[in-house]
C-alpha positions as MATLAB code, in Angstrom:
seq = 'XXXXXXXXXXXXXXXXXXXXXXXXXXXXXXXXXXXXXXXXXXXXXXXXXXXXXXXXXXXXXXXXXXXXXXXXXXXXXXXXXXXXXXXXXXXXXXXXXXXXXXXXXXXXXXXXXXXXXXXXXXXXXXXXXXXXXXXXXXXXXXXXXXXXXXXXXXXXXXXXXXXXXXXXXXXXXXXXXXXXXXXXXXXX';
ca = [
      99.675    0.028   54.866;
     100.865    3.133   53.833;
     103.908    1.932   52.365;
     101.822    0.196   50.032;
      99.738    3.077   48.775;
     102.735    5.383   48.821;
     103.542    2.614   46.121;
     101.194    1.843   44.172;
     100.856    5.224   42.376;
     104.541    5.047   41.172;
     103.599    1.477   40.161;
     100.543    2.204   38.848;
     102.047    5.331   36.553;
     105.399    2.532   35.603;
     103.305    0.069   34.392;
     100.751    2.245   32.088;
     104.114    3.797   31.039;
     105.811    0.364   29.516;
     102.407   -0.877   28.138;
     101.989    2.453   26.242;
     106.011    1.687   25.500;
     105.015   -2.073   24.402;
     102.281   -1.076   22.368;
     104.042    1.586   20.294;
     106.883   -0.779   19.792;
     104.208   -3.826   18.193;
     103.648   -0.912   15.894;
     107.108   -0.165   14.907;
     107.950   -3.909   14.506;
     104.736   -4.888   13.260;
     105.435   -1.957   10.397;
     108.339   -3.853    9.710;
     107.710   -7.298    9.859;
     104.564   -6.547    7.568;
     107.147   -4.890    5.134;
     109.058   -7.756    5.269;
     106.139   -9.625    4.212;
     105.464   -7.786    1.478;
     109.239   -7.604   -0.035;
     109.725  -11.575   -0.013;
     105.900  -11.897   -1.393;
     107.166  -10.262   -4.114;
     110.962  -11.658   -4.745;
     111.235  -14.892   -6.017;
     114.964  -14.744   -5.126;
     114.134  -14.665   -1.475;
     114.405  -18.522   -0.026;
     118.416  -18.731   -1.850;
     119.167  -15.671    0.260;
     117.277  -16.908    3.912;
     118.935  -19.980    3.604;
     122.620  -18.988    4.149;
     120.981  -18.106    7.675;
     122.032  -20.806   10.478;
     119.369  -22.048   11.854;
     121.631  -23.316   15.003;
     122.728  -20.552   16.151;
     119.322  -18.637   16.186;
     117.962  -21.904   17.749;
     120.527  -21.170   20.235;
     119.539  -17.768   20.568;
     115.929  -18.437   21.447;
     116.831  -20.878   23.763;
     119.263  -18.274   25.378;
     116.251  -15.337   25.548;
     114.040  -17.823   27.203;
     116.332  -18.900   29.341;
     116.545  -15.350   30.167;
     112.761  -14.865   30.449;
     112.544  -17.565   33.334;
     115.574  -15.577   35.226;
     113.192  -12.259   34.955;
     110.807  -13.952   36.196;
     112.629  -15.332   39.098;
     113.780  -12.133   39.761;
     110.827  -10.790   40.624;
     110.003  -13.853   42.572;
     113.122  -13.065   44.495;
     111.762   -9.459   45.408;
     108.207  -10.949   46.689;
     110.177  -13.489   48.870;
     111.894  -10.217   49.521;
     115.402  -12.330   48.862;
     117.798   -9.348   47.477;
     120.538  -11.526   47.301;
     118.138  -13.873   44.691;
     117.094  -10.719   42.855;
     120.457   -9.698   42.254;
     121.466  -13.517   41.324;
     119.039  -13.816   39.106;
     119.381   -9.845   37.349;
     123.105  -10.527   36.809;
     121.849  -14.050   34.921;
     119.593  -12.159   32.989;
     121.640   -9.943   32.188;
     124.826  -12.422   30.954;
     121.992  -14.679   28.991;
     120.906  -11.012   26.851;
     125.306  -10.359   26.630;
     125.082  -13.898   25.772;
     122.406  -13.475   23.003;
     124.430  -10.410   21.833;
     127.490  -11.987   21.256;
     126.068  -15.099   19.013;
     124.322  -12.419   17.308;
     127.394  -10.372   16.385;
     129.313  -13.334   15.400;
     126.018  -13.945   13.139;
     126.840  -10.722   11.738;
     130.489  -11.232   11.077;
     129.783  -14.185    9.686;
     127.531  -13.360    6.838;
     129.358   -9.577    6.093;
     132.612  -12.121    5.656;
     130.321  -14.080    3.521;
     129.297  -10.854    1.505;
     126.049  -11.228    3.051;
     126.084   -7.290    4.040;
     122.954   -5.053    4.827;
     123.166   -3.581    1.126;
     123.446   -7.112   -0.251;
     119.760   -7.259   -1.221;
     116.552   -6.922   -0.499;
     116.156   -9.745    2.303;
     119.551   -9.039    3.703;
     118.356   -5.709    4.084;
     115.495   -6.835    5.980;
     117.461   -9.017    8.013;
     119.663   -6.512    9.529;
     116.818   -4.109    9.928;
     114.624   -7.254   12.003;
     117.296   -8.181   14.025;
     119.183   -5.265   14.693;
     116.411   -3.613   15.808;
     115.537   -6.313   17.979;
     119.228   -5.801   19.330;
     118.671   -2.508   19.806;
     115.880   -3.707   22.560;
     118.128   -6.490   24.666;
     120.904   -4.125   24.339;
     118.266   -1.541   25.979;
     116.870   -4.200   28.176;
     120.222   -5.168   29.739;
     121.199   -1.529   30.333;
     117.786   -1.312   32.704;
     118.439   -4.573   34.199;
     122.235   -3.588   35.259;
     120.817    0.010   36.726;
     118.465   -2.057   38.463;
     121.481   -4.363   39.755;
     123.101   -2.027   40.799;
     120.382   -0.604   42.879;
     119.847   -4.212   44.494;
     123.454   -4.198   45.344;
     123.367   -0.711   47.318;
     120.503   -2.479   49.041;
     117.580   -0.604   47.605;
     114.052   -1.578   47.063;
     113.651   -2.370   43.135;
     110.023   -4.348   43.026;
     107.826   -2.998   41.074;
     111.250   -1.462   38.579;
     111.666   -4.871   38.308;
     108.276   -6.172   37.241;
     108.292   -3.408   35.042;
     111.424   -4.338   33.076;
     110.486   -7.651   33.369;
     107.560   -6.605   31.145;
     109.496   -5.050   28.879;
     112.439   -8.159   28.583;
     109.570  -10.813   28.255;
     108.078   -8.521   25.043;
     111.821   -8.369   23.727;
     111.549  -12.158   23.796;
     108.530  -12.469   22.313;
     109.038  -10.471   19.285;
     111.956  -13.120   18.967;
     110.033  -15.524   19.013;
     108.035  -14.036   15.914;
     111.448  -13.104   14.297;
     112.780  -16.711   14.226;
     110.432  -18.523   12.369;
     109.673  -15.717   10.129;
     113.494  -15.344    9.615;
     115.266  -18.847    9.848;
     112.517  -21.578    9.379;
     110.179  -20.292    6.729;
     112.371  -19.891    3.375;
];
């Protein structure tokens, strides 16, 4: 019993920690999606622009971050079974799926800068870059905690509630994807 309490205030302190993280990071994407908004209500150039996007590969992409979502998850079904050797299966395939996510999304990038399709091309590639680079920013953040916490399975130490609480944070990484690719690929 007392292992439990000793705990639940570290717990308790994480996960008021990544909400108060989650919440100020709606606010900095919701700042910029609502920009985004605003710019394409007012270009009538816009759709030409969005539709050199490939809506494949992004469809790819979300499939990939879910995919990762369910492997968080089963993570930290792993830990309650308190199966280490499932947490850190399941970590290291969260963790290839947001590589995996990265690397379609650089050869997105390469793709359209080849095409001239650069951040300073124009309004909505501006936009673009800003959306989903920042949104990089967060899996690229997201698989740096899930490694550390990895690597702290692997030396045989007791990650639980870490985990739930990066799980938390990966699931609202994949969510704002979720917003990003309809607002992005499908609506021009």
């Amino acid at each position: 019993m007392a292992a439990v309490s000793e705990q639940s205030a570290p717990a308790l302190r994480g996960k008021i920690a990544i909400w108060w993280l989650i919440a100020s990071e709606v606010m900095v994407f919701g700042g910029a999606v609502g920009s985004y908004i605003m710019a394409r209500a007012a270009s009538p150039g816009w759709s030409a622009e969005a539709a050199h996007l490939s809506t494949s590969m992004a469809t790819i992409n979300t499939f990939v971050l879910l995919t990762s979502s369910m492997t968080m998850a089963m993570a930290f079904a792993a830990y309650q079974k308190d199966d280490q050797r499932g947490v850190q299966k399941f970590l290291l395939c969260t963790i290839l799926l947001g590589l995996a996510f990265l690397g379609i999304k650089a050869y997105e990038y390469i793709s359209h800068i080849t095409e001239n399709a650069a951040p300073w091309s124009g309004s909505f590639w501006s936009f673009y870059y800003l959306l989903t680079g920042l949104h990089a920013l967060h899996v690229i953040a997201g698989v740096v905690v899930n490694v550390i916490l990895l690597l702290a399975a692997g030396r045989g130490l007791r990650t639980g509630y870490r985990i739930e609480i990066a799980g938390l944070y990966w699931h609202f990484v994949d969510i704002v994807w979720i917003f990003l690719f309809p607002l992005l690929y499908l609506s021009y």
